[in-house]
Short mmCIF file of C-alpha atoms in Angstrom, two decimals:
data_model
loop_
_atom_site.label_atom_id
_atom_site.label_comp_id
_atom_site.label_asym_id
_atom_site.label_seq_id
_atom_site.Cartn_x
_atom_site.Cartn_y
_atom_site.Cartn_z
CA GLY A 74 98.66 112.17 96.50
CA GLY A 75 99.06 113.74 93.12
CA PRO A 76 96.44 115.73 91.25
CA GLY A 77 92.78 113.56 91.51
CA MET A 78 93.96 111.71 94.54
CA ALA A 79 93.56 112.59 98.30
CA ASP A 80 95.27 116.05 99.46
CA ALA A 81 96.88 114.34 102.83
CA ALA A 82 97.59 111.04 104.06
CA VAL A 83 97.61 110.36 107.68
CA ALA A 84 100.11 107.36 108.96
CA GLY A 85 99.41 105.46 112.01
CA GLU A 86 101.80 102.49 112.89
CA ILE A 87 102.29 99.01 111.28
CA PHE A 88 98.61 97.92 111.14
CA ALA A 89 97.49 100.43 113.68
CA SER A 90 95.24 103.32 113.28
CA PRO A 91 96.87 106.50 113.91
CA SER A 92 96.25 108.84 116.77
CA THR A 93 93.49 111.51 117.18
CA ALA A 94 95.98 114.20 117.20
CA ALA A 95 97.66 113.60 113.82
CA VAL A 96 94.30 112.90 111.74
CA ALA A 97 93.55 116.41 113.58
CA ARG A 98 96.89 117.98 112.58
CA VAL A 99 96.71 116.49 109.20
CA CYS A 100 93.33 117.43 108.82
CA ARG A 101 94.25 121.16 109.86
CA SER A 102 97.24 121.51 107.06
CA ALA A 103 95.25 119.89 104.75
CA SER A 104 91.79 122.46 105.27
CA PHE A 105 90.98 125.59 102.76
CA GLY A 106 87.51 126.19 103.43
CA GLY A 107 85.74 123.87 101.70
CA GLY A 108 85.53 120.95 104.29
CA ILE A 109 86.95 117.67 104.46
CA ILE A 110 86.40 114.10 104.02
CA LEU A 111 87.87 111.24 105.97
CA GLY A 112 88.43 108.23 103.99
CA PHE A 113 89.21 105.05 105.56
CA GLY A 114 88.31 101.48 105.89
CA ASN A 115 85.97 100.18 108.44
CA TYR A 116 88.44 99.07 111.62
CA ALA A 117 87.41 99.80 115.01
CA GLY A 118 90.68 101.74 115.72
CA ASP A 119 90.44 103.79 112.37
CA VAL A 120 86.74 104.54 113.35
CA LEU A 121 87.16 105.29 116.82
CA ASN A 122 90.21 107.98 116.34
CA PHE A 123 88.85 109.37 112.82
CA GLY A 124 85.50 110.08 114.68
CA VAL A 125 87.01 111.88 117.74
CA ALA A 126 89.18 113.66 115.67
CA ALA A 127 86.24 114.78 113.67
CA GLU A 128 84.14 116.25 116.68
CA ARG A 129 87.42 118.38 117.65
CA LEU A 130 87.69 119.48 114.13
CA ARG A 131 83.84 120.03 113.79
CA ALA A 132 83.96 122.11 116.94
CA GLU A 133 86.81 124.59 115.73
CA GLY A 134 84.20 125.11 112.39
CA ILE A 135 85.61 122.89 110.32
CA ASP A 136 83.22 121.04 107.89
CA VAL A 137 84.29 117.28 107.87
CA ARG A 138 82.60 114.12 106.71
CA ILE A 139 83.12 110.65 106.85
CA VAL A 140 82.80 107.51 104.64
CA THR A 141 83.87 104.33 106.14
CA VAL A 142 85.41 102.19 103.17
CA THR A 143 83.30 98.47 103.28
CA ASP A 144 83.79 96.61 100.06
CA ASP A 145 85.07 93.05 101.41
CA VAL A 146 82.85 90.58 100.66
CA ALA A 147 83.86 87.88 103.02
CA SER A 148 83.84 89.88 106.36
CA ALA A 149 80.55 90.03 106.59
CA PRO A 150 76.88 88.88 105.17
CA ALA A 151 75.69 90.96 102.27
CA GLU A 152 72.18 91.85 104.50
CA THR A 153 75.07 94.08 106.81
CA PRO A 154 77.40 95.54 104.27
CA LEU A 155 78.04 98.58 106.79
CA GLN A 156 80.06 95.87 109.31
CA ARG A 157 82.15 95.30 106.31
CA ARG A 158 85.77 95.75 106.28
CA GLY A 159 87.64 97.64 103.78
CA ILE A 160 90.57 96.12 101.71
CA ALA A 161 91.16 96.86 97.94
CA GLY A 162 88.84 98.79 97.53
CA ASP A 163 89.72 101.32 99.71
CA PHE A 164 92.06 102.44 96.21
CA VAL A 165 89.15 102.82 94.13
CA VAL A 166 86.46 104.56 96.34
CA PHE A 167 89.31 107.47 97.07
CA LYS A 168 90.22 107.65 93.24
CA VAL A 169 86.82 108.54 92.90
CA ALA A 170 86.26 110.88 95.83
CA GLY A 171 89.75 112.36 94.63
CA ALA A 172 88.33 112.95 91.27
CA ALA A 173 85.13 114.13 92.23
CA ALA A 174 87.18 116.88 94.54
CA GLU A 175 89.51 117.60 91.63
CA ALA A 176 86.83 118.27 89.37
CA GLY A 177 85.70 121.30 91.57
CA LEU A 178 82.20 119.75 92.78
CA PRO A 179 80.98 120.67 96.50
CA ILE A 180 81.45 118.88 99.29
CA ASP A 181 77.90 117.32 99.50
CA GLU A 182 78.78 116.08 95.92
CA VAL A 183 81.91 114.70 96.36
CA GLU A 184 80.29 112.88 99.61
CA ARG A 185 77.46 111.55 97.63
CA VAL A 186 79.41 110.55 95.04
CA THR A 187 81.73 108.47 97.43
CA ARG A 188 79.28 107.08 99.43
CA TYR A 189 78.07 105.38 95.94
CA ALA A 190 81.56 104.44 94.71
CA ASN A 191 81.78 102.68 97.91
CA HIS A 192 78.40 100.99 97.55
CA ARG A 193 79.49 99.33 94.66
CA THR A 194 82.76 98.36 95.37
CA TYR A 195 83.42 94.75 96.24
CA SER A 196 85.84 92.63 96.67
CA PHE A 197 87.68 89.34 97.60
CA GLY A 198 90.85 88.29 99.28
CA VAL A 199 93.16 84.87 98.95
CA ALA A 200 96.87 83.94 100.81
CA PHE A 201 99.27 81.68 100.13
CA GLY A 202 101.56 82.85 103.23
CA GLY A 203 101.04 84.96 106.45
CA CYS A 204 102.86 88.46 106.60
CA THR A 205 105.06 88.94 109.51
CA LEU A 206 105.69 92.31 111.44
CA PRO A 207 108.87 94.03 111.36
CA GLY A 208 110.86 92.45 114.62
CA SER A 209 108.47 89.60 114.88
CA VAL A 210 109.78 85.46 114.48
CA GLU A 211 105.92 84.16 113.70
CA PRO A 212 103.82 85.20 110.75
CA LEU A 213 100.91 86.34 111.94
CA PHE A 214 99.23 83.32 110.86
CA THR A 215 99.80 80.44 108.31
CA VAL A 216 98.63 79.28 105.62
CA PRO A 217 99.40 74.84 105.63
CA LYS A 218 101.51 74.09 102.54
CA GLY A 219 99.63 73.42 99.09
CA MET A 220 96.84 75.46 100.41
CA MET A 221 95.30 78.81 100.17
CA ALA A 222 93.48 81.13 102.92
CA LEU A 223 90.41 82.55 101.69
CA GLY A 224 88.67 86.17 102.87
CA LEU A 225 91.53 87.48 104.83
CA GLY A 226 92.32 91.01 105.95
CA ILE A 227 94.99 93.70 105.18
CA HIS A 228 96.19 93.51 108.90
CA GLY A 229 97.18 89.80 109.19
CA GLU A 230 93.85 89.15 110.09
CA PRO A 231 93.66 85.19 108.90
CA GLY A 232 90.90 83.98 106.29
CA ILE A 233 87.86 82.50 106.44
CA ARG A 234 88.82 79.19 105.50
CA ASP A 235 91.23 77.35 103.40
CA THR A 236 90.82 75.33 100.65
CA GLU A 237 93.62 73.64 98.32
CA ILE A 238 95.60 75.97 96.43
CA ALA A 239 93.58 76.41 93.02
CA THR A 240 94.55 76.78 89.06
CA ALA A 241 94.07 80.01 87.70
CA SER A 242 91.31 79.37 85.80
CA ASP A 243 89.54 78.03 88.79
CA LEU A 244 91.21 80.69 90.90
CA ALA A 245 89.56 83.33 88.69
CA LYS A 246 86.11 81.30 88.54
CA LEU A 247 86.29 81.68 92.55
CA LEU A 248 87.09 85.25 92.52
CA VAL A 249 84.48 86.35 89.64
CA GLU A 250 81.48 84.40 90.85
CA THR A 251 82.04 85.14 94.82
CA VAL A 252 82.32 89.35 93.75
CA LEU A 253 79.44 88.99 90.90
CA LYS A 254 76.97 87.61 93.89
CA GLU A 255 77.17 91.04 94.90
CA ARG A 256 76.35 92.86 91.44
CA PRO A 257 73.59 95.68 91.58
CA ASP A 258 70.48 94.74 89.08
CA GLY A 259 71.64 96.36 85.83
CA ALA A 260 74.99 96.45 86.12
CA ARG A 261 76.83 95.66 82.91
CA ARG A 262 80.22 97.31 83.57
CA ALA A 263 83.30 96.46 85.79
CA ALA A 264 86.15 98.61 86.49
CA VAL A 265 88.23 95.67 88.17
CA LEU A 266 91.38 95.79 90.01
CA LEU A 267 93.88 92.93 90.82
CA ASN A 268 96.44 93.33 93.08
CA GLY A 269 99.29 91.24 94.29
CA LEU A 270 100.53 93.41 97.25
CA GLY A 271 103.87 92.97 95.65
CA ALA A 272 104.00 89.45 97.09
CA THR A 273 102.81 87.72 93.87
CA LYS A 274 104.84 87.57 90.64
CA TYR A 275 103.38 90.15 87.75
CA GLU A 276 103.67 87.21 85.44
CA GLU A 277 101.48 84.98 87.28
CA LEU A 278 99.02 87.98 87.99
CA PHE A 279 98.88 88.10 83.89
CA VAL A 280 97.97 84.62 83.44
CA LEU A 281 94.68 85.02 86.56
CA TRP A 282 93.79 88.32 84.88
CA GLY A 283 93.72 86.56 81.55
CA ALA A 284 91.29 83.83 83.33
CA VAL A 285 89.01 86.68 85.07
CA GLU A 286 88.91 89.01 81.84
CA LYS A 287 87.44 85.46 80.01
CA ARG A 288 84.78 84.99 82.60
CA LEU A 289 83.70 88.62 83.03
CA ARG A 290 83.16 89.00 79.32
#
């Protein structure tokens, strides 16, 4: 990942968790005695496989901590945040974790800062169409013409509901108001990630960003 990012990443198949053996193998290669923090989005397969790998590594004497990312406000109520999925917030949380480690903080402090970052990271996704896995004929889900899906996941999970496509101003209002409902008391600053996953033109994202920034200010 480069300076200030993760020392290693474990790749699984498309939309599938890497195997327990792969996780353990990569962690052994990345272990230099200071301990390891495993960060991943809160999905069942990842929780299972990374968890089993962590137990194996701990039995070998490696200090392993697990931090699951739970930023997706559409996937579970605010009362049960640990049931939420990780989506775009993965990037923000991993960047904070990497920066803390790069600064030389001990693993207890890196873990604390990473959990704090996750606790204060909130995301909401919108889709205008479903993705198609390589080799498949049909997309994983479809969005009716003229509509957009709210609250999709990053593995092709469909949204929680469909609504009419909005103008940039109205979409910014939806995104900002949805996320700001979760704002911690007293928080007056925000680091904002507006991500199109390569499927939305930069020109359109800049237009949307202008409306988002205006609402936040």
